[in-house]
Structure formats: C-alpha cells, structure tokens
Coordinates of C-alpha atoms and ligand atoms in Angstrom, one line a residue:
Chain A
M1 CA -8.5 -38.9 35.4
A2 CA -6.3 -40.8 33.0
F3 CA -7.9 -42.7 30.0
S4 CA -7.2 -46.4 29.5
P5 CA -4.3 -46.9 27.0
A6 CA -6.5 -47.9 24.1
L7 CA -8.9 -44.9 24.6
A8 CA -6.0 -42.5 25.0
R9 CA -4.5 -43.8 21.7
L10 CA -7.8 -43.4 19.9
I11 CA -8.3 -39.8 21.1
D12 CA -4.7 -39.0 20.2
A13 CA -5.1 -40.6 16.7
F14 CA -8.1 -38.3 15.9
R15 CA -6.0 -35.3 16.5
V16 CA -4.2 -35.9 13.2
L17 CA -7.3 -34.4 11.5
P18 CA -7.4 -30.7 10.7
G19 CA -9.3 -28.6 13.1
V20 CA -9.5 -31.4 15.7
G21 CA -8.1 -30.5 19.1
A22 CA -8.1 -32.5 22.3
K23 CA -11.8 -31.7 23.1
S24 CA -13.2 -32.7 19.7
A25 CA -11.0 -35.8 19.6
Q26 CA -12.4 -36.9 22.9
R27 CA -16.0 -36.2 21.7
M28 CA -15.4 -38.3 18.6
A29 CA -13.9 -41.2 20.5
F30 CA -16.8 -41.3 23.0
H31 CA -19.4 -41.0 20.2
L32 CA -18.0 -44.0 18.4
L33 CA -17.7 -46.1 21.5
Q34 CA -21.2 -45.2 22.9
G35 CA -23.5 -46.0 20.0
E36 CA -21.6 -46.2 16.8
R37 CA -19.4 -49.3 17.1
A38 CA -20.5 -50.6 13.7
G39 CA -19.7 -47.2 12.1
G40 CA -16.4 -47.2 13.9
A41 CA -15.5 -50.6 12.5
K42 CA -16.4 -49.4 9.0
L43 CA -14.3 -46.2 9.5
A44 CA -11.3 -48.3 10.6
T45 CA -11.6 -50.6 7.5
A46 CA -12.0 -47.7 5.1
L47 CA -9.1 -45.9 6.6
A48 CA -6.8 -48.9 6.5
E49 CA -7.7 -49.6 2.9
A50 CA -7.3 -46.0 1.8
V51 CA -3.9 -45.5 3.3
E52 CA -2.7 -48.8 1.9
H53 CA -4.1 -48.6 -1.6
I54 CA -4.7 -45.0 -2.6
Q55 CA -1.8 -43.5 -4.6
H56 CA -1.3 -40.9 -7.3
C57 CA -2.7 -41.4 -10.8
Q58 CA 0.3 -42.0 -13.1
R59 CA -1.1 -39.5 -15.6
C60 CA -2.6 -36.6 -13.5
R61 CA -1.4 -37.3 -9.9
M62 CA -5.0 -37.3 -8.6
F63 CA -5.7 -39.8 -5.8
T64 CA -6.7 -43.3 -7.0
E65 CA -6.2 -46.9 -6.1
S66 CA -5.6 -47.8 -9.8
D67 CA -2.7 -46.9 -12.0
Y68 CA -5.0 -44.3 -13.7
C69 CA -7.8 -42.4 -12.1
E70 CA -11.5 -42.4 -13.3
I71 CA -11.1 -39.2 -15.2
C72 CA -8.0 -40.3 -17.1
R73 CA -9.6 -43.6 -18.0
N74 CA -12.8 -42.1 -19.2
E75 CA -12.6 -42.2 -23.0
R76 CA -15.4 -39.7 -23.4
R77 CA -13.4 -37.0 -21.8
D78 CA -11.3 -34.7 -24.0
A79 CA -7.6 -35.5 -23.5
T80 CA -6.5 -32.6 -25.7
R81 CA -7.5 -30.2 -22.9
V82 CA -5.6 -30.4 -19.6
C83 CA -6.5 -28.3 -16.6
V84 CA -3.6 -27.7 -14.2
V85 CA -4.7 -27.3 -10.5
E86 CA -2.9 -27.1 -7.2
S87 CA -4.9 -29.8 -5.2
P88 CA -7.3 -32.6 -5.5
A89 CA -9.9 -30.4 -3.8
D90 CA -9.6 -28.0 -6.8
V91 CA -10.5 -30.9 -9.1
M92 CA -13.6 -31.6 -7.1
A93 CA -14.6 -28.0 -7.1
L94 CA -14.2 -27.7 -10.9
E95 CA -16.0 -30.9 -11.6
Q96 CA -18.9 -29.8 -9.5
N97 CA -19.1 -26.2 -10.7
T98 CA -18.0 -26.1 -14.3
D99 CA -18.9 -28.0 -17.5
F100 CA -15.2 -28.8 -18.1
R101 CA -14.9 -32.4 -19.5
G102 CA -11.2 -32.5 -20.3
H103 CA -8.4 -33.9 -18.2
Y104 CA -6.5 -32.6 -15.2
F105 CA -3.1 -32.3 -13.8
V106 CA -2.8 -32.0 -10.0
L107 CA 0.4 -30.3 -8.9
M108 CA -0.1 -31.1 -5.2
G109 CA 1.3 -27.7 -4.3
R110 CA 2.7 -24.7 -6.1
L111 CA 6.1 -23.4 -7.1
S112 CA 7.7 -21.8 -4.1
P113 CA 11.4 -21.2 -4.4
I114 CA 11.8 -19.9 -0.8
D115 CA 10.3 -23.2 0.5
G116 CA 12.4 -25.3 -1.9
I117 CA 9.4 -26.4 -3.9
G118 CA 10.4 -26.7 -7.6
P119 CA 9.5 -28.6 -10.7
E120 CA 10.5 -32.0 -9.2
E121 CA 8.2 -31.6 -6.2
L122 CA 5.3 -30.7 -8.4
G123 CA 5.7 -33.7 -10.7
L124 CA 6.2 -31.5 -13.7
N125 CA 8.3 -34.3 -15.4
I126 CA 5.0 -36.2 -15.7
L127 CA 3.3 -33.2 -17.2
R128 CA 6.1 -32.6 -19.6
A129 CA 6.1 -36.3 -20.7
R130 CA 2.4 -35.9 -21.4
L131 CA 3.0 -32.7 -23.4
A132 CA 5.7 -34.4 -25.4
D133 CA 3.7 -37.6 -25.8
G134 CA 0.2 -36.7 -26.8
P135 CA -1.6 -33.9 -28.5
V136 CA -2.4 -31.3 -25.8
E137 CA -4.1 -28.5 -27.5
E138 CA -5.1 -26.3 -24.6
L139 CA -3.5 -26.2 -21.2
I140 CA -5.7 -24.4 -18.7
L141 CA -4.0 -22.9 -15.7
A142 CA -6.5 -23.0 -12.8
V143 CA -4.1 -22.0 -10.0
G144 CA -4.7 -19.5 -7.2
A145 CA -4.1 -15.8 -7.6
T146 CA -1.2 -15.8 -5.1
V147 CA 2.4 -14.9 -5.7
E148 CA 3.3 -18.6 -5.8
G149 CA 0.3 -19.3 -8.1
E150 CA 1.6 -16.6 -10.4
A151 CA 5.1 -18.1 -10.4
T152 CA 3.6 -21.5 -11.1
A153 CA 1.4 -20.2 -14.0
Q154 CA 4.3 -18.5 -15.7
Y155 CA 6.6 -21.4 -15.4
V156 CA 4.1 -24.0 -16.6
A157 CA 3.0 -21.7 -19.4
E158 CA 6.5 -21.4 -20.7
L159 CA 6.9 -25.2 -20.5
A160 CA 3.7 -25.9 -22.4
E161 CA 4.4 -23.4 -25.1
R162 CA 7.5 -25.3 -26.0
Y163 CA 5.3 -28.2 -26.9
G164 CA 2.9 -26.2 -29.0
A165 CA 0.1 -26.2 -26.5
S166 CA -1.9 -23.0 -26.3
V167 CA -2.1 -21.8 -22.7
T168 CA -5.1 -20.2 -21.0
R169 CA -5.5 -19.1 -17.4
I170 CA -8.8 -18.8 -15.6
A171 CA -9.5 -15.2 -15.1
Q172 CA -11.7 -12.9 -13.1
G173 CA -13.4 -13.9 -9.9
V174 CA -10.6 -15.6 -8.0
P175 CA -9.8 -13.2 -5.2
V176 CA -6.2 -12.1 -4.9
G177 CA -4.5 -14.4 -2.4
G178 CA -7.4 -16.8 -2.9
E179 CA -7.2 -20.6 -3.0
L180 CA -9.5 -22.3 -5.4
E181 CA -10.8 -24.7 -2.8
Y182 CA -12.5 -21.9 -0.9
V183 CA -14.0 -20.0 -3.8
D184 CA -17.8 -20.1 -3.9
A185 CA -19.4 -22.0 -6.8
G186 CA -20.7 -19.0 -8.8
T187 CA -17.4 -17.2 -8.7
L188 CA -15.6 -20.3 -9.7
S189 CA -17.9 -21.1 -12.6
Q190 CA -17.6 -17.5 -13.9
A191 CA -13.8 -17.6 -13.6
F192 CA -13.6 -20.8 -15.5
S193 CA -15.7 -19.6 -18.4
G194 CA -13.7 -16.4 -18.5
R195 CA -10.3 -18.0 -19.2
R196 CA -8.1 -16.2 -21.7
P197 CA -4.8 -16.7 -23.5
L198 CA -1.7 -15.5 -21.7
Chain B
M1 CA 4.9 -5.2 23.4
R2 CA 2.3 -3.3 21.3
V3 CA 3.1 -1.7 18.0
D4 CA 0.7 0.4 15.9
L5 CA 0.7 0.8 12.1
Q6 CA 4.3 0.1 11.5
P7 CA 5.4 0.3 7.8
A8 CA 6.1 -3.2 6.6
L9 CA 6.9 -5.3 3.6
V10 CA 5.8 -8.9 3.5
L11 CA 8.7 -11.3 2.9
H12 CA 7.0 -14.6 3.2
R13 CA 3.9 -16.3 4.7
R14 CA 3.1 -19.9 5.2
A15 CA -0.1 -21.7 6.2
W16 CA -0.4 -22.3 9.9
R17 CA -3.0 -24.5 11.5
D18 CA -6.3 -24.7 9.6
T19 CA -7.1 -21.0 9.0
S20 CA -4.1 -18.9 9.8
F21 CA -0.8 -17.7 8.4
I22 CA 2.6 -17.2 9.9
V23 CA 3.9 -14.0 8.2
E24 CA 7.5 -13.0 8.0
A25 CA 7.4 -9.2 7.7
F26 CA 10.3 -6.8 7.3
T27 CA 9.2 -3.6 9.2
R28 CA 10.9 -0.2 9.0
E29 CA 11.6 0.4 12.7
H30 CA 11.4 -3.1 14.2
G31 CA 13.2 -5.1 11.6
R32 CA 12.1 -8.6 10.7
V33 CA 9.2 -9.9 12.8
G34 CA 7.2 -13.1 12.8
L35 CA 3.5 -12.5 13.0
A36 CA 0.6 -15.0 13.6
A37 CA -2.2 -13.8 11.4
K38 CA -5.1 -15.8 13.0
G39 CA -8.0 -16.7 10.8
A40 CA -6.4 -14.9 7.8
R41 CA -7.1 -17.9 5.6
R42 CA -10.8 -18.1 6.3
A43 CA -13.0 -17.6 3.2
K44 CA -14.6 -14.5 4.8
S45 CA -11.5 -13.1 6.5
R46 CA -11.1 -9.3 6.0
W47 CA -7.3 -10.0 5.7
R48 CA -7.8 -12.4 2.8
G49 CA -5.3 -11.8 0.0
L50 CA -3.7 -8.9 1.9
L51 CA -0.7 -10.8 3.2
E52 CA 0.9 -11.7 -0.2
P53 CA 4.7 -11.3 -0.6
F54 CA 5.8 -7.8 -1.9
S55 CA 2.8 -6.1 -0.2
R56 CA 3.5 -2.8 1.5
L57 CA 1.3 -2.6 4.5
D58 CA 1.1 -0.8 7.8
L59 CA 0.9 -3.5 10.5
S60 CA -0.2 -3.4 14.1
W61 CA 0.8 -6.3 16.4
A62 CA 1.1 -7.2 20.1
G63 CA 2.7 -9.9 22.2
T64 CA 6.0 -11.3 23.4
G65 CA 8.4 -14.0 22.4
E66 CA 9.2 -15.4 18.9
L67 CA 5.9 -14.8 17.4
Y68 CA 3.7 -11.8 17.8
T69 CA 0.0 -11.6 17.1
L70 CA -1.1 -9.6 14.1
R71 CA -3.9 -7.2 15.1
D72 CA -4.5 -4.9 12.3
I73 CA -3.6 -4.3 8.6
N74 CA -3.7 -1.1 6.7
Y75 CA -3.2 -1.9 3.0
V76 CA -0.8 0.6 1.3
T77 CA 0.2 -1.1 -2.0
R78 CA 1.4 -4.2 -3.6
Y79 CA 4.4 -4.4 -5.9
T80 CA 3.5 -6.6 -8.8
L81 CA 6.4 -8.6 -10.1
A82 CA 6.5 -11.1 -12.9
G83 CA 9.0 -13.5 -14.6
N84 CA 12.6 -12.6 -13.6
T85 CA 11.6 -9.8 -11.3
L86 CA 9.2 -12.1 -9.4
M87 CA 12.1 -14.6 -8.9
G88 CA 14.4 -11.7 -8.0
G89 CA 11.9 -10.5 -5.4
L90 CA 11.8 -13.9 -3.8
Y91 CA 15.6 -14.1 -3.8
A92 CA 15.9 -10.7 -2.1
S93 CA 13.3 -11.7 0.5
E94 CA 15.2 -14.8 1.4
L95 CA 18.4 -12.8 1.6
I96 CA 16.8 -10.6 4.2
M97 CA 15.3 -13.5 6.1
R98 CA 18.7 -15.2 6.2
L99 CA 20.9 -12.2 7.0
T100 CA 18.8 -10.2 9.4
A101 CA 17.9 -11.3 12.9
R102 CA 14.3 -11.0 14.3
D103 CA 13.6 -7.6 16.0
D104 CA 16.8 -6.1 14.7
P105 CA 15.9 -2.8 13.0
H106 CA 17.5 -1.7 9.8
P107 CA 15.5 1.3 8.5
P108 CA 17.9 2.1 5.5
L109 CA 17.7 -1.6 4.5
F110 CA 13.9 -1.4 4.6
D111 CA 14.1 1.6 2.2
T112 CA 16.6 -0.2 0.0
F113 CA 14.3 -3.2 -0.2
E114 CA 11.3 -1.1 -1.0
A115 CA 13.2 0.8 -3.7
L116 CA 14.2 -2.6 -5.2
L117 CA 10.6 -3.8 -5.4
Q118 CA 9.6 -0.4 -6.8
T119 CA 12.2 -0.4 -9.6
M120 CA 11.5 -4.0 -10.5
A121 CA 7.7 -3.5 -10.5
G122 CA 8.5 -0.5 -12.9
G123 CA 10.2 -2.9 -15.3
A124 CA 13.8 -2.5 -14.4
P125 CA 15.7 -5.8 -15.2
A126 CA 16.2 -7.9 -12.1
I127 CA 19.7 -8.8 -13.1
V128 CA 20.8 -5.2 -12.7
A129 CA 18.6 -4.1 -9.8
L130 CA 19.6 -7.1 -7.6
R131 CA 23.3 -6.2 -7.9
F132 CA 22.8 -2.8 -6.4
F133 CA 20.5 -4.3 -3.8
E134 CA 23.2 -6.8 -2.8
R135 CA 25.8 -4.0 -2.6
D136 CA 23.6 -1.9 -0.3
L137 CA 22.5 -4.9 1.8
L138 CA 26.1 -5.7 2.5
E139 CA 26.8 -2.1 3.3
E140 CA 23.9 -1.7 5.7
L141 CA 24.7 -5.0 7.5
G142 CA 28.2 -3.7 8.1
Y143 CA 29.9 -5.9 5.5
G144 CA 30.2 -3.2 2.9
L145 CA 32.6 -3.6 -0.1
T146 CA 35.2 -0.9 -0.6
L147 CA 34.7 -0.2 -4.3
T148 CA 36.7 3.0 -4.8
H149 CA 40.1 1.9 -3.3
D150 CA 42.0 -1.4 -3.3
A151 CA 43.3 -3.2 -0.2
L152 CA 46.5 -1.1 -0.4
D153 CA 44.4 2.1 -0.4
A154 CA 45.2 3.0 -4.0
P155 CA 42.3 4.3 -6.1
I156 CA 40.8 1.7 -8.4
E157 CA 41.9 2.0 -12.0
A158 CA 39.4 1.2 -14.7
D159 CA 42.0 -0.7 -16.8
A160 CA 43.5 -2.8 -14.0
R161 CA 42.2 -6.2 -12.8
Y162 CA 41.6 -7.1 -9.2
R163 CA 41.3 -10.2 -7.0
Y164 CA 38.7 -10.2 -4.2
E165 CA 39.5 -11.4 -0.7
P166 CA 36.6 -11.5 1.8
E167 CA 38.6 -10.2 4.7
S168 CA 40.7 -7.4 3.1
G169 CA 39.0 -6.3 -0.1
V170 CA 40.3 -6.2 -3.7
W171 CA 43.9 -6.6 -4.6
P172 CA 45.5 -5.4 -7.8
M173 CA 46.8 -8.3 -10.0
A174 CA 50.0 -8.0 -11.9
T175 CA 49.2 -11.0 -14.1
V176 CA 46.0 -12.8 -14.5
A177 CA 45.8 -16.5 -15.2
S178 CA 42.8 -17.4 -17.4
N179 CA 41.1 -19.7 -14.8
E180 CA 41.6 -17.3 -11.9
P181 CA 38.5 -15.3 -10.8
S182 CA 39.2 -11.6 -11.2
V183 CA 37.2 -8.4 -11.6
A184 CA 37.9 -5.4 -13.8
G185 CA 38.5 -2.0 -12.2
A186 CA 35.8 -0.7 -14.5
T187 CA 33.3 -3.1 -13.0
L188 CA 34.1 -2.0 -9.5
I189 CA 33.7 1.7 -10.6
D190 CA 30.4 0.9 -12.3
L191 CA 29.1 -0.9 -9.3
A192 CA 30.1 2.0 -7.0
E193 CA 28.5 4.5 -9.3
G194 CA 25.3 2.5 -9.9
R195 CA 25.4 2.1 -13.7
L196 CA 26.0 -1.5 -14.7
T197 CA 25.1 -2.0 -18.3
Q198 CA 27.6 -4.2 -20.1
R199 CA 27.0 -7.9 -20.0
A200 CA 30.5 -8.9 -19.1
R201 CA 30.6 -6.4 -16.2
L202 CA 27.2 -7.6 -14.9
R203 CA 28.6 -11.1 -14.8
E204 CA 31.7 -10.0 -12.9
A205 CA 29.6 -7.9 -10.5
R206 CA 27.4 -10.9 -9.9
D207 CA 30.3 -13.2 -9.1
L208 CA 32.0 -10.6 -6.9
L209 CA 28.8 -10.0 -4.8
Q210 CA 28.2 -13.7 -4.6
A211 CA 31.7 -14.1 -3.2
A212 CA 31.1 -11.3 -0.7
L213 CA 27.8 -12.7 0.5
A214 CA 29.0 -16.3 0.7
P215 CA 30.8 -16.1 4.1
H216 CA 27.6 -14.6 5.7
L217 CA 25.3 -17.3 4.3
G218 CA 27.5 -20.1 5.6
S219 CA 27.3 -23.6 4.2
K220 CA 23.6 -23.6 3.7
P221 CA 22.8 -22.4 0.2
L222 CA 19.7 -20.2 -0.2
K223 CA 16.7 -22.3 -1.0
S224 CA 15.5 -19.9 -3.7
V225 CA 18.8 -20.1 -5.5
A226 CA 18.9 -23.9 -5.4
T227 CA 15.2 -24.1 -6.6
L228 CA 15.8 -21.5 -9.4
K229 CA 18.7 -23.6 -10.6
A230 CA 16.5 -26.7 -10.6
M231 CA 13.8 -24.8 -12.5
Q232 CA 16.4 -23.7 -15.1
Q233 CA 17.8 -27.2 -15.4
F234 CA 14.4 -28.7 -15.7
A235 CA 13.4 -26.2 -18.4
D236 CA 16.6 -26.8 -20.3
T237 CA 16.2 -30.6 -20.3
R238 CA 15.1 -32.1 -23.5
Q239 CA 11.8 -34.0 -23.5
P240 CA 12.3 -37.2 -21.5
L241 CA 10.1 -39.5 -23.7
P242 CA 10.2 -40.0 -27.4
R243 CA 6.9 -39.7 -29.2
T244 CA 5.2 -43.1 -29.3
D245 CA 1.9 -44.4 -30.7
D246 CA 1.4 -47.5 -28.7
H247 CA -1.0 -46.1 -26.1
Ligands
ZN301 ZN1 -5.6 -39.3 -13.7

C-alpha cells in the first residue's frame, strides 16, 4: 500500500534523524497524527525556528540564536579559563558533571589531515583571535583520547603557548578511542579534576 | 570469503551510521580491506578504542563485495606517535590508501609500513624515516628508483649532479643552472644505503621522492599534505587582531 504524498513526505523527513529507519519513522508519523497533533504543531514550529535562527556563537562556536551564547555572556563566569571541546554535546556533559565555570571553545570536529579537516574547518582563527585579544590564563584541552584528538591537542597547545596561555589536558578516565559525549558522569568528573600541564 | 586472525595495521576509520565504524585496514596477506565494524562506537562495545590508527591487530572478517564485516579483533599493540611522527604516520597511511588497490596483497609493503611505525614510535625523526618508506613503497609497487646507476647505466658518482626523469631515471648533468632541480650523486648513494643525515641531502631526497611519487598520485594532491600545509601556514600567520580594550 502506498502512503498519501504528505504522509510519505513526513515519514521520509523523520529519517534524517540518527537511528531512525523506515519503521521508526512510520511509527513517529502515525503517533503524531493519531493523538498528538498539538505536539506535532509545536514540533514543527520549534524546528522551523531552530533551523532558521540558531547559529554559532561568535566567541565559542556553541549553538545560539544570539551573537554570543549564554555562557559567553555570563559575566560571572571566568573568561581567563577556556575549555576546548570537540562538540556541543561535550559542553553539556562538562556543564552537568563538573564544577567548571569558565568559558568554552567548541571545535565542531577534530584535526584530521587525511579527511582534510584542518585549522580553518575547526574555527581556530576565532580561538587565536581570542588568545591574542584577551587574557586567557589556562586553556584546558578536553578532547577525546583518539589519534585525531591527540593531533588536535598538540596543535592547539602549541598555538596557545605562543600567546602565553598555560595549557592543561584532562587526564585519566577517558578511555582510549573514547568520545567525551559517551563517557559516564563519574569518569568524566574525575578526568576533569585530574587535568595536568602538558 | 572468510578470513581468520589476519595481521593488520589500521590506516583509517570513520564513523558510519550511529554506532559503527568503517575501517580501512592494511593486512599482510590480503592487502588493503574495507571493514564494517558494527556497533564498535557503542559505549559498551568490546571493540571500543581498539580500532585507532597505527594499531597492530589480528583481524577476522567475512563477506563479499567492497566492504567486509569485521567479526573479531585480537589486539597486538599500538604504535604511539606524537608531533611530527604522528603527522608522518597519517601521511604514510594516506599514501598506502591512495597507491594500493583493495584486496591486492603486498606482504613486503606491510612489513615496511610496520617497520616505519616502529622506528617512528621509537623516536626516529619522521623526516628521515619517511624518505626510506617512500623509497621502499615505490620499489614494492613496481615503480622503484634506480639509485646506483644513471640512465646510461654508469655507476652514480658522489660528486656529480643528476637530473631526474620519471620514465628513465637519473641523468648526469654537465652543467647545472641554479634554478634547475637537480640531485647530488651523494644523495642518491645515501638514499640507496639508508643513511640520510645531512640537511641539504634530506631536502634533495624529499624533492626527488616527491617527483617520483607525483605521476602515481595524479592530479589530486594528498589530503594530508594539503592539510599539513594549511596547518603550517596557519601556525606561521601573525595574530589577526591587534590588542584592543574596547570590549
Ligand atoms: Zn559562546
């Protein structure tokens, strides 16, 4: 049986989400149409607004609909400590599981020469401008313990040292090959407090 | 096809779907293979962290077509590279990905690659180790440089200078214009004998090997080389903004 065009489009649209195949997409579509029309309308509005207005913070590259994100605008946070992470999910993980109250810089990836991902792609010009511009006393590298994470850490550390920032890297606890987003809270908290100079 | 516990070195891996990796592995007896490592990115996967580049593993896989399914991993060791050797390892991995075909075995090249990772992990400078790797890679793929004799079959003389031609080899030069690329006989001899130490000769050897590799790489430059250049340029650029106090 073929779905009506609008239904087929809806099911197809859900498949853009990670982990959603044809079956789950169909289940989601039916669920919305059967008893959740109001919720569906809310979802549609939220989605439309988000994709139209959410951009990257001009200072840390975190998602925000303003020029600067909440964290960068918060004057009670310590701007002399900047924690470099690979993804927005890492920021959330650190915010929830550590007592860090400095600023962040989100790379949105990691250095990977074979994939053609270099300093430009990671927005390092923004980080460098920040190092040149304001007093960054400590740059904390909270990147994954992967080969690419290692390459990223080394490169960013060298860059930061040129501007007189002391560089630390979160230590034990992050499994080799691990991505921060998936590390459990206890491990992450311990790794964060165990950071050491390079 | 089913292969059990084949010696392998991980060249590259990229995220695939939500929880998996596609791994590019260089194996000793089956050459380069593409392997789907299903579920390897799950938090609780027993393969987590094993499929990092420069890992020496024994791999079992099965399947047909472009992509096999990884079935088992026996961890042997991992070569830990840092700084220049890390970048060198990535460059060497990309060379193998570009210059070997899938399922085309090159056991001596496997050994050469492992020896490269081993020496670099032991602290040998990448700039030297990579030159011998490139020399041996060309040799094992059938594009070897003749380093003991010139194109006219005369023995290389240390004091003479030579011009490299991709098709025919090195030609003795009667006179050398300053802007013309040329290589000293001594450099060719050092490269053949595996003892490059002097800076000027290292640079000549690098240029020579680059010229020898170029025809096989075609018009598409290696991504790692382009990115490393960008990294170098970025690091060398002066700070883009002057210090200001107005915000
Ligand atoms: Zn921000």
